Protein backbone atom coordinates (compact mmCIF):
# COMPACT_ATOMS: atom_id res chain seq x y z
CA UNK A 1 0.00 0.00 0.00
CA UNK A 2 2.84 2.33 0.88
CA UNK A 3 4.43 1.45 -2.45
CA UNK A 4 1.22 2.32 -4.27
CA UNK A 5 0.91 5.64 -2.48
CA UNK A 6 4.49 6.75 -3.02
CA UNK A 7 5.54 5.32 -6.38
CA UNK A 8 5.00 7.19 -9.66
CA UNK A 9 2.10 5.75 -11.65
CA UNK A 10 3.26 3.45 -14.47
CA UNK A 11 3.35 5.21 -17.84
CA UNK A 12 0.39 3.43 -19.41
CA UNK A 13 -2.05 3.52 -16.50
CA UNK A 14 -4.64 6.04 -15.34
CA UNK A 15 -5.57 5.20 -11.77
CA UNK A 16 -9.17 6.05 -10.96
CA UNK A 17 -9.68 7.18 -7.39
CA UNK A 18 -12.29 8.78 -5.22
CA UNK A 19 -11.85 11.19 -2.35
CA UNK A 20 -14.52 11.16 0.32
CA UNK A 21 -14.98 13.80 2.95
CA UNK A 22 -16.20 13.08 6.46
CA UNK A 23 -17.33 16.40 7.88
CA UNK A 24 -17.33 15.06 11.41
CA UNK A 25 -13.58 14.76 11.10
CA UNK A 26 -11.23 15.55 13.93
CA UNK A 27 -11.40 18.13 16.70
CA UNK A 28 -15.20 18.01 17.12
CA UNK A 29 -15.82 18.73 13.46
CA UNK A 30 -13.46 21.64 13.05
CA UNK A 31 -11.44 19.80 10.46
CA UNK A 32 -13.02 17.29 8.08
CA UNK A 33 -11.23 14.02 7.37
CA UNK A 34 -10.47 13.19 3.74
CA UNK A 35 -10.04 9.64 2.51
CA UNK A 36 -8.42 8.52 -0.70
CA UNK A 37 -9.88 5.36 -2.24
CA UNK A 38 -8.62 3.48 -5.23
CA UNK A 39 -11.68 2.64 -7.35
CA UNK A 40 -12.21 -0.97 -8.21
CA UNK A 41 -10.53 -1.53 -11.55
CA UNK A 42 -13.42 -2.68 -13.71
CA UNK A 43 -11.85 -1.14 -16.80
CA UNK A 44 -11.19 -2.93 -20.05
CA UNK A 45 -7.43 -2.94 -20.68
CA UNK A 46 -5.01 -3.91 -16.84
CA UNK A 47 -7.93 -7.23 -17.07
CA UNK A 48 -6.21 -8.58 -20.16
CA UNK A 49 -4.53 -11.74 -18.94
CA UNK A 50 -0.82 -12.30 -19.39
CA UNK A 51 -1.39 -14.88 -22.09
CA UNK A 52 -3.85 -12.57 -23.89
CA UNK A 53 -1.27 -9.81 -23.79
CA UNK A 54 1.37 -12.13 -25.23
CA UNK A 55 -1.06 -13.11 -28.00
CA UNK A 56 -1.99 -9.50 -28.79
CA UNK A 57 1.62 -8.40 -28.74
CA UNK A 58 0.83 -5.93 -25.95
CA UNK A 59 4.21 -6.28 -24.31
CA UNK A 60 4.38 -3.06 -22.34
CA UNK A 61 6.12 -3.68 -19.01
CA UNK A 62 6.50 -7.38 -19.78
CA UNK A 63 9.88 -9.07 -19.86
CA UNK A 64 10.05 -12.34 -21.77
CA UNK A 65 12.78 -14.55 -20.39
CA UNK A 66 14.19 -17.67 -22.02
CA UNK A 67 16.53 -20.51 -21.30
CA UNK A 68 19.95 -19.83 -22.73
CA UNK A 69 20.70 -22.52 -25.29
CA UNK A 70 23.86 -24.50 -24.43
CA UNK A 71 26.71 -24.69 -26.92
CA UNK A 72 28.35 -27.90 -28.16
CA UNK A 73 31.72 -28.64 -26.61
CA UNK A 74 33.97 -30.80 -28.82
CA UNK A 75 36.31 -31.69 -25.96
CA UNK A 76 33.67 -33.11 -23.67
CA UNK A 77 31.32 -34.07 -26.52
CA UNK A 78 28.45 -32.49 -24.64
CA UNK A 79 26.32 -29.36 -24.51
CA UNK A 80 27.67 -26.86 -22.00
CA UNK A 81 26.79 -23.57 -20.33
CA UNK A 82 29.43 -21.38 -18.73
CA UNK A 83 28.56 -20.73 -15.09
CA UNK A 84 31.95 -19.16 -14.32
CA UNK A 85 32.51 -21.48 -11.39
CA UNK A 86 29.13 -20.98 -9.70
CA UNK A 87 27.95 -24.45 -10.79
CA UNK A 88 30.33 -27.36 -10.41
CA UNK A 89 28.38 -30.52 -11.28
CA UNK A 90 26.63 -31.69 -14.41
CA UNK A 91 22.87 -31.90 -13.99
CA UNK A 92 19.76 -31.88 -16.14
CA UNK A 93 18.51 -29.23 -13.72
CA UNK A 94 21.22 -26.64 -14.47
CA UNK A 95 20.02 -23.64 -16.45
CA UNK A 96 20.65 -20.00 -17.30
CA UNK A 97 17.91 -17.48 -18.10
CA UNK A 98 18.28 -14.62 -20.55
CA UNK A 99 16.21 -11.83 -22.07
CA UNK A 100 16.30 -12.03 -25.87
CA UNK A 101 17.04 -8.28 -26.03
CA UNK A 102 20.45 -9.00 -24.53
CA UNK A 103 21.28 -12.71 -24.86
CA UNK A 104 24.76 -12.36 -23.38
CA UNK A 105 23.42 -10.99 -20.11
CA UNK A 106 22.50 -13.73 -17.63
CA UNK A 107 19.37 -12.68 -15.72
CA UNK A 108 19.46 -15.73 -13.48
CA UNK A 109 21.21 -19.06 -13.20
CA UNK A 110 20.81 -22.19 -11.20
CA UNK A 111 22.81 -25.37 -10.85
CA UNK A 112 24.19 -28.17 -8.81
CA UNK A 113 27.24 -27.89 -6.56
CA UNK A 114 26.69 -30.99 -4.38
CA UNK A 115 24.26 -33.88 -4.02
CA UNK A 116 21.69 -31.68 -2.29
CA UNK A 117 23.09 -28.19 -2.79
CA UNK A 118 22.41 -25.80 -5.68
CA UNK A 119 23.37 -22.21 -6.36
CA UNK A 120 20.71 -19.70 -7.41
CA UNK A 121 21.84 -16.32 -8.76
CA UNK A 122 19.21 -13.80 -9.83
CA UNK A 123 18.94 -10.16 -10.85
CA UNK A 124 16.48 -7.60 -12.24
CA UNK A 125 13.65 -7.96 -13.11
CA UNK A 126 13.20 -11.06 -10.96
CA UNK A 127 12.48 -11.13 -7.25
CA UNK A 128 13.74 -13.85 -4.93
CA UNK A 129 10.37 -15.59 -4.82
CA UNK A 130 10.09 -15.74 -8.61
CA UNK A 131 13.66 -17.00 -8.91
CA UNK A 132 13.05 -19.66 -6.27
CA UNK A 133 9.84 -20.80 -8.03
CA UNK A 134 11.67 -21.04 -11.36
CA UNK A 135 14.37 -23.14 -9.69
CA UNK A 136 11.79 -25.44 -8.12
CA UNK A 137 10.37 -26.05 -11.60
CA UNK A 138 13.74 -27.51 -12.58
CA UNK A 139 13.54 -30.29 -9.98
CA UNK A 140 11.77 -33.54 -10.86
C1 LIG B 1 16.90 -38.50 -12.05
C2 LIG B 1 17.72 -38.15 -13.28
C3 LIG B 1 18.28 -36.77 -13.17
C4 LIG B 1 19.06 -36.63 -11.85
C5 LIG B 1 18.21 -36.99 -10.65
C6 LIG B 1 17.67 -38.38 -10.77
O1 LIG B 1 16.49 -39.84 -12.17
O2 LIG B 1 18.79 -39.04 -13.41
O3 LIG B 1 19.13 -36.51 -14.27
O4 LIG B 1 19.40 -35.29 -11.72
O5 LIG B 1 19.05 -36.89 -9.51
O6 LIG B 1 16.81 -38.66 -9.69
P1 LIG B 1 15.14 -40.25 -12.97
O7 LIG B 1 15.42 -40.03 -14.42
O8 LIG B 1 14.97 -41.69 -12.64
O9 LIG B 1 14.04 -39.36 -12.45
P2 LIG B 1 20.84 -34.67 -12.03
O10 LIG B 1 20.92 -34.52 -13.52
O11 LIG B 1 20.82 -33.37 -11.29
O12 LIG B 1 21.87 -35.62 -11.49
P3 LIG B 1 18.60 -36.29 -8.08
O13 LIG B 1 17.55 -37.22 -7.53
O14 LIG B 1 19.83 -36.26 -7.25
O15 LIG B 1 18.05 -34.93 -8.29
PDB file of C-alpha atoms and ligand atoms in Angstrom:
ATOM      1  CA  UNK A   1       0.000   0.000   0.000  1.00  0.00           C
ATOM      2  CA  UNK A   2       2.844   2.327   0.884  1.00  0.00           C
ATOM      3  CA  UNK A   3       4.427   1.455  -2.446  1.00  0.00           C
ATOM      4  CA  UNK A   4       1.220   2.319  -4.266  1.00  0.00           C
ATOM      5  CA  UNK A   5       0.907   5.643  -2.478  1.00  0.00           C
ATOM      6  CA  UNK A   6       4.486   6.751  -3.022  1.00  0.00           C
ATOM      7  CA  UNK A   7       5.538   5.320  -6.385  1.00  0.00           C
ATOM      8  CA  UNK A   8       4.997   7.190  -9.664  1.00  0.00           C
ATOM      9  CA  UNK A   9       2.102   5.747 -11.652  1.00  0.00           C
ATOM     10  CA  UNK A  10       3.261   3.450 -14.470  1.00  0.00           C
ATOM     11  CA  UNK A  11       3.351   5.207 -17.839  1.00  0.00           C
ATOM     12  CA  UNK A  12       0.391   3.434 -19.408  1.00  0.00           C
ATOM     13  CA  UNK A  13      -2.047   3.515 -16.503  1.00  0.00           C
ATOM     14  CA  UNK A  14      -4.639   6.038 -15.338  1.00  0.00           C
ATOM     15  CA  UNK A  15      -5.573   5.198 -11.770  1.00  0.00           C
ATOM     16  CA  UNK A  16      -9.166   6.050 -10.963  1.00  0.00           C
ATOM     17  CA  UNK A  17      -9.676   7.179  -7.394  1.00  0.00           C
ATOM     18  CA  UNK A  18     -12.289   8.782  -5.218  1.00  0.00           C
ATOM     19  CA  UNK A  19     -11.851  11.185  -2.348  1.00  0.00           C
ATOM     20  CA  UNK A  20     -14.517  11.159   0.321  1.00  0.00           C
ATOM     21  CA  UNK A  21     -14.980  13.795   2.952  1.00  0.00           C
ATOM     22  CA  UNK A  22     -16.200  13.082   6.457  1.00  0.00           C
ATOM     23  CA  UNK A  23     -17.328  16.401   7.881  1.00  0.00           C
ATOM     24  CA  UNK A  24     -17.330  15.065  11.409  1.00  0.00           C
ATOM     25  CA  UNK A  25     -13.576  14.758  11.098  1.00  0.00           C
ATOM     26  CA  UNK A  26     -11.228  15.550  13.931  1.00  0.00           C
ATOM     27  CA  UNK A  27     -11.400  18.132  16.702  1.00  0.00           C
ATOM     28  CA  UNK A  28     -15.196  18.009  17.125  1.00  0.00           C
ATOM     29  CA  UNK A  29     -15.815  18.733  13.457  1.00  0.00           C
ATOM     30  CA  UNK A  30     -13.460  21.640  13.050  1.00  0.00           C
ATOM     31  CA  UNK A  31     -11.441  19.801  10.461  1.00  0.00           C
ATOM     32  CA  UNK A  32     -13.019  17.291   8.082  1.00  0.00           C
ATOM     33  CA  UNK A  33     -11.226  14.021   7.367  1.00  0.00           C
ATOM     34  CA  UNK A  34     -10.471  13.186   3.738  1.00  0.00           C
ATOM     35  CA  UNK A  35     -10.040   9.637   2.511  1.00  0.00           C
ATOM     36  CA  UNK A  36      -8.415   8.517  -0.698  1.00  0.00           C
ATOM     37  CA  UNK A  37      -9.881   5.358  -2.236  1.00  0.00           C
ATOM     38  CA  UNK A  38      -8.617   3.483  -5.234  1.00  0.00           C
ATOM     39  CA  UNK A  39     -11.684   2.643  -7.346  1.00  0.00           C
ATOM     40  CA  UNK A  40     -12.206  -0.975  -8.205  1.00  0.00           C
ATOM     41  CA  UNK A  41     -10.533  -1.530 -11.555  1.00  0.00           C
ATOM     42  CA  UNK A  42     -13.424  -2.680 -13.710  1.00  0.00           C
ATOM     43  CA  UNK A  43     -11.853  -1.138 -16.805  1.00  0.00           C
ATOM     44  CA  UNK A  44     -11.189  -2.932 -20.048  1.00  0.00           C
ATOM     45  CA  UNK A  45      -7.434  -2.938 -20.680  1.00  0.00           C
ATOM     46  CA  UNK A  46      -5.010  -3.914 -16.842  1.00  0.00           C
ATOM     47  CA  UNK A  47      -7.932  -7.228 -17.074  1.00  0.00           C
ATOM     48  CA  UNK A  48      -6.210  -8.581 -20.162  1.00  0.00           C
ATOM     49  CA  UNK A  49      -4.528 -11.737 -18.940  1.00  0.00           C
ATOM     50  CA  UNK A  50      -0.821 -12.302 -19.388  1.00  0.00           C
ATOM     51  CA  UNK A  51      -1.386 -14.884 -22.093  1.00  0.00           C
ATOM     52  CA  UNK A  52      -3.847 -12.574 -23.894  1.00  0.00           C
ATOM     53  CA  UNK A  53      -1.271  -9.812 -23.794  1.00  0.00           C
ATOM     54  CA  UNK A  54       1.367 -12.127 -25.234  1.00  0.00           C
ATOM     55  CA  UNK A  55      -1.064 -13.112 -28.004  1.00  0.00           C
ATOM     56  CA  UNK A  56      -1.988  -9.503 -28.790  1.00  0.00           C
ATOM     57  CA  UNK A  57       1.618  -8.400 -28.738  1.00  0.00           C
ATOM     58  CA  UNK A  58       0.826  -5.929 -25.953  1.00  0.00           C
ATOM     59  CA  UNK A  59       4.208  -6.282 -24.314  1.00  0.00           C
ATOM     60  CA  UNK A  60       4.383  -3.060 -22.337  1.00  0.00           C
ATOM     61  CA  UNK A  61       6.116  -3.678 -19.007  1.00  0.00           C
ATOM     62  CA  UNK A  62       6.495  -7.376 -19.785  1.00  0.00           C
ATOM     63  CA  UNK A  63       9.877  -9.074 -19.857  1.00  0.00           C
ATOM     64  CA  UNK A  64      10.054 -12.339 -21.770  1.00  0.00           C
ATOM     65  CA  UNK A  65      12.778 -14.553 -20.386  1.00  0.00           C
ATOM     66  CA  UNK A  66      14.191 -17.669 -22.019  1.00  0.00           C
ATOM     67  CA  UNK A  67      16.528 -20.512 -21.303  1.00  0.00           C
ATOM     68  CA  UNK A  68      19.949 -19.827 -22.735  1.00  0.00           C
ATOM     69  CA  UNK A  69      20.702 -22.517 -25.289  1.00  0.00           C
ATOM     70  CA  UNK A  70      23.859 -24.496 -24.429  1.00  0.00           C
ATOM     71  CA  UNK A  71      26.706 -24.686 -26.916  1.00  0.00           C
ATOM     72  CA  UNK A  72      28.350 -27.897 -28.157  1.00  0.00           C
ATOM     73  CA  UNK A  73      31.721 -28.636 -26.607  1.00  0.00           C
ATOM     74  CA  UNK A  74      33.969 -30.797 -28.819  1.00  0.00           C
ATOM     75  CA  UNK A  75      36.312 -31.692 -25.961  1.00  0.00           C
ATOM     76  CA  UNK A  76      33.669 -33.109 -23.667  1.00  0.00           C
ATOM     77  CA  UNK A  77      31.320 -34.074 -26.516  1.00  0.00           C
ATOM     78  CA  UNK A  78      28.454 -32.488 -24.638  1.00  0.00           C
ATOM     79  CA  UNK A  79      26.324 -29.357 -24.506  1.00  0.00           C
ATOM     80  CA  UNK A  80      27.673 -26.857 -22.003  1.00  0.00           C
ATOM     81  CA  UNK A  81      26.785 -23.571 -20.329  1.00  0.00           C
ATOM     82  CA  UNK A  82      29.428 -21.377 -18.732  1.00  0.00           C
ATOM     83  CA  UNK A  83      28.558 -20.725 -15.092  1.00  0.00           C
ATOM     84  CA  UNK A  84      31.951 -19.163 -14.323  1.00  0.00           C
ATOM     85  CA  UNK A  85      32.507 -21.480 -11.389  1.00  0.00           C
ATOM     86  CA  UNK A  86      29.134 -20.981  -9.704  1.00  0.00           C
ATOM     87  CA  UNK A  87      27.949 -24.447 -10.793  1.00  0.00           C
ATOM     88  CA  UNK A  88      30.327 -27.364 -10.412  1.00  0.00           C
ATOM     89  CA  UNK A  89      28.379 -30.519 -11.278  1.00  0.00           C
ATOM     90  CA  UNK A  90      26.634 -31.694 -14.406  1.00  0.00           C
ATOM     91  CA  UNK A  91      22.874 -31.903 -13.990  1.00  0.00           C
ATOM     92  CA  UNK A  92      19.761 -31.880 -16.144  1.00  0.00           C
ATOM     93  CA  UNK A  93      18.513 -29.233 -13.716  1.00  0.00           C
ATOM     94  CA  UNK A  94      21.221 -26.642 -14.471  1.00  0.00           C
ATOM     95  CA  UNK A  95      20.021 -23.635 -16.451  1.00  0.00           C
ATOM     96  CA  UNK A  96      20.647 -20.001 -17.304  1.00  0.00           C
ATOM     97  CA  UNK A  97      17.913 -17.482 -18.105  1.00  0.00           C
ATOM     98  CA  UNK A  98      18.281 -14.616 -20.550  1.00  0.00           C
ATOM     99  CA  UNK A  99      16.211 -11.832 -22.066  1.00  0.00           C
ATOM    100  CA  UNK A 100      16.298 -12.028 -25.869  1.00  0.00           C
ATOM    101  CA  UNK A 101      17.041  -8.283 -26.030  1.00  0.00           C
ATOM    102  CA  UNK A 102      20.455  -8.999 -24.528  1.00  0.00           C
ATOM    103  CA  UNK A 103      21.281 -12.714 -24.862  1.00  0.00           C
ATOM    104  CA  UNK A 104      24.764 -12.358 -23.383  1.00  0.00           C
ATOM    105  CA  UNK A 105      23.421 -10.990 -20.109  1.00  0.00           C
ATOM    106  CA  UNK A 106      22.500 -13.731 -17.625  1.00  0.00           C
ATOM    107  CA  UNK A 107      19.370 -12.684 -15.719  1.00  0.00           C
ATOM    108  CA  UNK A 108      19.465 -15.730 -13.483  1.00  0.00           C
ATOM    109  CA  UNK A 109      21.213 -19.062 -13.204  1.00  0.00           C
ATOM    110  CA  UNK A 110      20.813 -22.193 -11.199  1.00  0.00           C
ATOM    111  CA  UNK A 111      22.805 -25.371 -10.846  1.00  0.00           C
ATOM    112  CA  UNK A 112      24.192 -28.168  -8.811  1.00  0.00           C
ATOM    113  CA  UNK A 113      27.242 -27.890  -6.558  1.00  0.00           C
ATOM    114  CA  UNK A 114      26.694 -30.992  -4.382  1.00  0.00           C
ATOM    115  CA  UNK A 115      24.255 -33.884  -4.022  1.00  0.00           C
ATOM    116  CA  UNK A 116      21.691 -31.683  -2.294  1.00  0.00           C
ATOM    117  CA  UNK A 117      23.091 -28.193  -2.792  1.00  0.00           C
ATOM    118  CA  UNK A 118      22.409 -25.802  -5.678  1.00  0.00           C
ATOM    119  CA  UNK A 119      23.369 -22.211  -6.360  1.00  0.00           C
ATOM    120  CA  UNK A 120      20.712 -19.695  -7.411  1.00  0.00           C
ATOM    121  CA  UNK A 121      21.839 -16.320  -8.764  1.00  0.00           C
ATOM    122  CA  UNK A 122      19.214 -13.797  -9.827  1.00  0.00           C
ATOM    123  CA  UNK A 123      18.944 -10.162 -10.848  1.00  0.00           C
ATOM    124  CA  UNK A 124      16.479  -7.602 -12.242  1.00  0.00           C
ATOM    125  CA  UNK A 125      13.653  -7.963 -13.110  1.00  0.00           C
ATOM    126  CA  UNK A 126      13.199 -11.064 -10.959  1.00  0.00           C
ATOM    127  CA  UNK A 127      12.476 -11.126  -7.253  1.00  0.00           C
ATOM    128  CA  UNK A 128      13.735 -13.845  -4.932  1.00  0.00           C
ATOM    129  CA  UNK A 129      10.367 -15.595  -4.815  1.00  0.00           C
ATOM    130  CA  UNK A 130      10.087 -15.738  -8.608  1.00  0.00           C
ATOM    131  CA  UNK A 131      13.656 -16.995  -8.913  1.00  0.00           C
ATOM    132  CA  UNK A 132      13.052 -19.659  -6.269  1.00  0.00           C
ATOM    133  CA  UNK A 133       9.844 -20.797  -8.033  1.00  0.00           C
ATOM    134  CA  UNK A 134      11.674 -21.036 -11.362  1.00  0.00           C
ATOM    135  CA  UNK A 135      14.367 -23.138  -9.688  1.00  0.00           C
ATOM    136  CA  UNK A 136      11.786 -25.441  -8.122  1.00  0.00           C
ATOM    137  CA  UNK A 137      10.369 -26.055 -11.597  1.00  0.00           C
ATOM    138  CA  UNK A 138      13.742 -27.508 -12.576  1.00  0.00           C
ATOM    139  CA  UNK A 139      13.539 -30.286  -9.979  1.00  0.00           C
ATOM    140  CA  UNK A 140      11.771 -33.544 -10.858  1.00  0.00           C
TER     141      UNK A 140
HETATM  142  C1  LIG B   1      16.898 -38.502 -12.049  1.00  0.00           C
HETATM  143  C2  LIG B   1      17.721 -38.150 -13.285  1.00  0.00           C
HETATM  144  C3  LIG B   1      18.277 -36.769 -13.166  1.00  0.00           C
HETATM  145  C4  LIG B   1      19.057 -36.633 -11.854  1.00  0.00           C
HETATM  146  C5  LIG B   1      18.213 -36.987 -10.654  1.00  0.00           C
HETATM  147  C6  LIG B   1      17.669 -38.378 -10.767  1.00  0.00           C
HETATM  148  O1  LIG B   1      16.486 -39.839 -12.174  1.00  0.00           O
HETATM  149  O2  LIG B   1      18.788 -39.035 -13.410  1.00  0.00           O
HETATM  150  O3  LIG B   1      19.132 -36.507 -14.267  1.00  0.00           O
HETATM  151  O4  LIG B   1      19.396 -35.287 -11.717  1.00  0.00           O
HETATM  152  O5  LIG B   1      19.051 -36.891  -9.512  1.00  0.00           O
HETATM  153  O6  LIG B   1      16.811 -38.655  -9.687  1.00  0.00           O
HETATM  154  P1  LIG B   1      15.141 -40.251 -12.972  1.00  0.00           P
HETATM  155  O7  LIG B   1      15.418 -40.026 -14.424  1.00  0.00           O
HETATM  156  O8  LIG B   1      14.973 -41.689 -12.638  1.00  0.00           O
HETATM  157  O9  LIG B   1      14.044 -39.363 -12.451  1.00  0.00           O
HETATM  158  P2  LIG B   1      20.840 -34.674 -12.033  1.00  0.00           P
HETATM  159  O10 LIG B   1      20.919 -34.517 -13.517  1.00  0.00           O
HETATM  160  O11 LIG B   1      20.822 -33.372 -11.290  1.00  0.00           O
HETATM  161  O12 LIG B   1      21.867 -35.624 -11.490  1.00  0.00           O
HETATM  162  P3  LIG B   1      18.599 -36.288  -8.079  1.00  0.00           P
HETATM  163  O13 LIG B   1      17.547 -37.222  -7.532  1.00  0.00           O
HETATM  164  O14 LIG B   1      19.826 -36.262  -7.253  1.00  0.00           O
HETATM  165  O15 LIG B   1      18.055 -34.929  -8.287  1.00  0.00           O
END
